[in-house]
XYZ file of C-alpha atoms in Angstrom:
188
model
C -13.246 -15.202 -24.992
C -10.281 -12.983 -25.792
C -10.138 -9.236 -25.544
C -11.794 -7.689 -28.569
C -11.308 -4.058 -29.423
C -13.494 -3.959 -32.518
C -15.766 -6.526 -34.062
C -17.575 -6.355 -37.371
C -21.314 -6.371 -36.755
C -24.371 -6.358 -38.914
C -27.957 -5.479 -38.111
C -28.871 -9.108 -37.365
C -26.308 -9.404 -34.543
C -28.002 -9.612 -31.176
C -24.891 -10.191 -29.108
C -22.348 -7.473 -28.479
C -18.903 -7.866 -26.932
C -17.897 -4.924 -24.747
C -14.657 -4.109 -22.954
C -15.210 -2.547 -19.541
C -11.868 -0.978 -18.718
C -9.103 -0.149 -18.597
C -10.369 3.377 -18.187
C -7.531 5.111 -20.031
C -4.780 3.838 -22.354
C -2.106 4.963 -19.901
C -3.557 2.896 -17.059
C -1.820 -0.369 -17.850
C -2.142 -3.149 -15.345
C -5.688 -2.506 -14.195
C -8.592 -4.906 -14.453
C -10.566 -5.205 -17.666
C -13.776 -7.182 -18.247
C -14.528 -8.614 -21.686
C -18.300 -8.821 -21.501
C -20.654 -10.525 -23.927
C -24.182 -9.119 -23.872
C -27.490 -9.839 -25.512
C -29.547 -6.710 -25.145
C -29.365 -5.811 -21.478
C -28.539 -9.355 -20.370
C -24.915 -10.209 -19.647
C -24.217 -13.631 -21.124
C -20.574 -13.908 -20.150
C -17.904 -11.752 -18.562
C -14.238 -12.714 -18.453
C -11.891 -10.728 -16.210
C -8.421 -9.823 -17.425
C -6.693 -8.874 -14.177
C -3.738 -7.233 -15.891
C -0.304 -6.729 -14.449
C 1.528 -3.520 -13.740
C 4.797 -5.167 -14.747
C 4.664 -8.304 -16.816
C 7.154 -11.038 -16.129
C 7.218 -10.789 -12.333
C 6.291 -14.445 -11.973
C 9.234 -15.529 -14.133
C 11.619 -13.239 -12.250
C 10.363 -14.818 -9.025
C 11.417 -18.228 -10.329
C 14.970 -17.020 -10.900
C 15.822 -15.214 -7.638
C 16.020 -16.158 -3.973
C 13.124 -15.416 -1.621
C 14.806 -12.289 -0.212
C 15.914 -11.275 -3.712
C 12.309 -11.014 -4.856
C 11.278 -8.612 -2.076
C 12.118 -5.360 -3.971
C 9.854 -6.437 -6.831
C 6.847 -6.552 -4.513
C 6.949 -2.758 -4.161
C 6.174 -2.374 -7.840
C 2.969 -4.417 -7.792
C 0.910 -1.477 -6.514
C 2.647 1.870 -6.118
C -0.153 3.276 -3.973
C -0.092 0.400 -1.504
C 3.431 -0.984 -1.762
C 3.596 -1.785 1.946
C 0.847 -4.404 1.582
C 2.624 -6.306 -1.168
C 5.864 -6.252 0.861
C 4.138 -7.555 3.941
C 1.996 -10.097 2.102
C 5.012 -11.604 0.368
C 7.063 -11.648 3.573
C 4.211 -13.321 5.458
C 3.804 -15.957 2.730
C 7.510 -16.855 2.829
C 7.509 -16.825 6.639
C 4.576 -19.214 6.707
C 6.203 -21.429 4.079
C 9.486 -21.587 6.017
C 7.803 -21.619 9.462
C 9.551 -18.425 10.580
C 8.215 -16.579 13.626
C 8.814 -12.845 13.701
C 9.293 -10.735 16.845
C 6.165 -9.047 18.237
C 7.684 -5.587 17.738
C 8.140 -6.311 14.021
C 4.482 -7.373 13.827
C 3.419 -4.097 15.430
C 5.637 -2.012 13.172
C 4.311 -3.812 10.097
C 0.740 -3.208 11.237
C 1.342 0.503 11.895
C 3.171 1.002 8.602
C 0.455 -0.911 6.756
C -2.299 1.202 8.281
C -0.483 4.409 7.370
C -0.130 3.111 3.830
C -3.841 2.218 3.754
C -4.838 5.724 4.866
C -2.513 7.196 2.246
C -4.010 4.958 -0.435
C -7.526 5.973 0.563
C -6.615 9.669 0.386
C -5.580 9.171 -3.238
C -8.755 7.205 -4.002
C -11.063 9.808 -2.459
C -9.164 12.715 -4.014
C -9.128 11.279 -7.521
C -12.784 10.298 -7.230
C -13.594 13.914 -6.394
C -11.478 15.092 -9.332
C -13.323 12.688 -11.644
C -16.591 14.449 -10.852
C -15.045 17.871 -11.351
C -13.992 18.839 -7.831
C -10.292 19.711 -8.019
C -9.903 21.226 -4.557
C -10.560 17.991 -2.610
C -7.833 16.320 -4.665
C -5.276 18.906 -3.568
C -6.311 18.456 0.077
C -6.115 14.663 -0.253
C -2.659 14.841 -1.819
C -1.496 17.162 0.962
C -2.628 14.604 3.553
C -0.963 11.817 1.599
C 2.288 13.770 1.621
C 2.102 14.070 5.410
C 1.799 10.287 5.656
C 4.595 9.813 3.128
C 6.788 11.980 5.361
C 6.126 9.584 8.249
C 6.808 6.514 6.118
C 9.964 8.061 4.696
C 11.221 8.673 8.214
C 10.535 5.023 9.044
C 12.032 3.308 6.019
C 13.829 5.911 3.914
C 11.472 5.846 0.926
C 8.285 7.637 -0.102
C 6.856 5.298 -2.722
C 8.517 1.878 -2.882
C 9.110 1.220 0.787
C 10.760 -2.209 0.848
C 10.189 -2.138 4.610
C 9.028 -5.655 5.449
C 11.721 -8.285 5.448
C 11.454 -12.028 5.697
C 11.690 -12.468 9.453
C 10.884 -8.890 10.437
C 11.379 -5.343 9.182
C 14.337 -3.452 7.730
C 14.614 -0.816 10.496
C 13.251 -0.135 13.937
C 11.141 2.997 14.320
C 13.210 6.148 14.901
C 13.060 7.931 18.237
C 9.881 10.016 18.536
C 8.232 8.491 15.450
C 5.246 7.187 17.413
C 4.565 10.670 18.806
C 4.571 12.106 15.277
C 1.987 9.525 14.232
C -0.227 10.430 17.178
C 0.021 14.136 16.287
C -0.915 13.364 12.682
C -3.879 11.258 13.798
C -5.069 14.092 16.062
C -4.857 16.405 13.046
C -6.701 13.849 10.916
C -9.596 13.611 13.356
């Protein structure tokens, strides 16, 4: 069942094909469900997972393992650290590469900061969707504080490119851990 925007119907039609998502024409790359219904009964639903950037699989066939790493940032701009780390871990497992414990810890800390940042955006935009603009501004302020920490760690605020096959791109700067603890105290 392919995506159908419009379908000619007559009064005798009992089945309707609906597209659930994407929510807005500018939100390319998000999931869409092409759903076939009969009254209130769903007969079939086919997910179209979408891609933020089409052609990434083909690019991956043409570059080296390390050469593909920068593309992983673009898979999900709000959680780029996870795609970096997931790809690095997959290649490390494939090539049987062990990474130093410190790199594991740094990846975990950076990933958790990215997760908190991602959740701030989710909660803030959810509040905005129901008409509450102020929580969005507070959520974005908190996200910016986390982005400051991540920028200090890896030099970027959005596409981090921090994980590397075999470790991480940089060690944590002096005093970075203390700044995280201060932010977490503020967050509590």
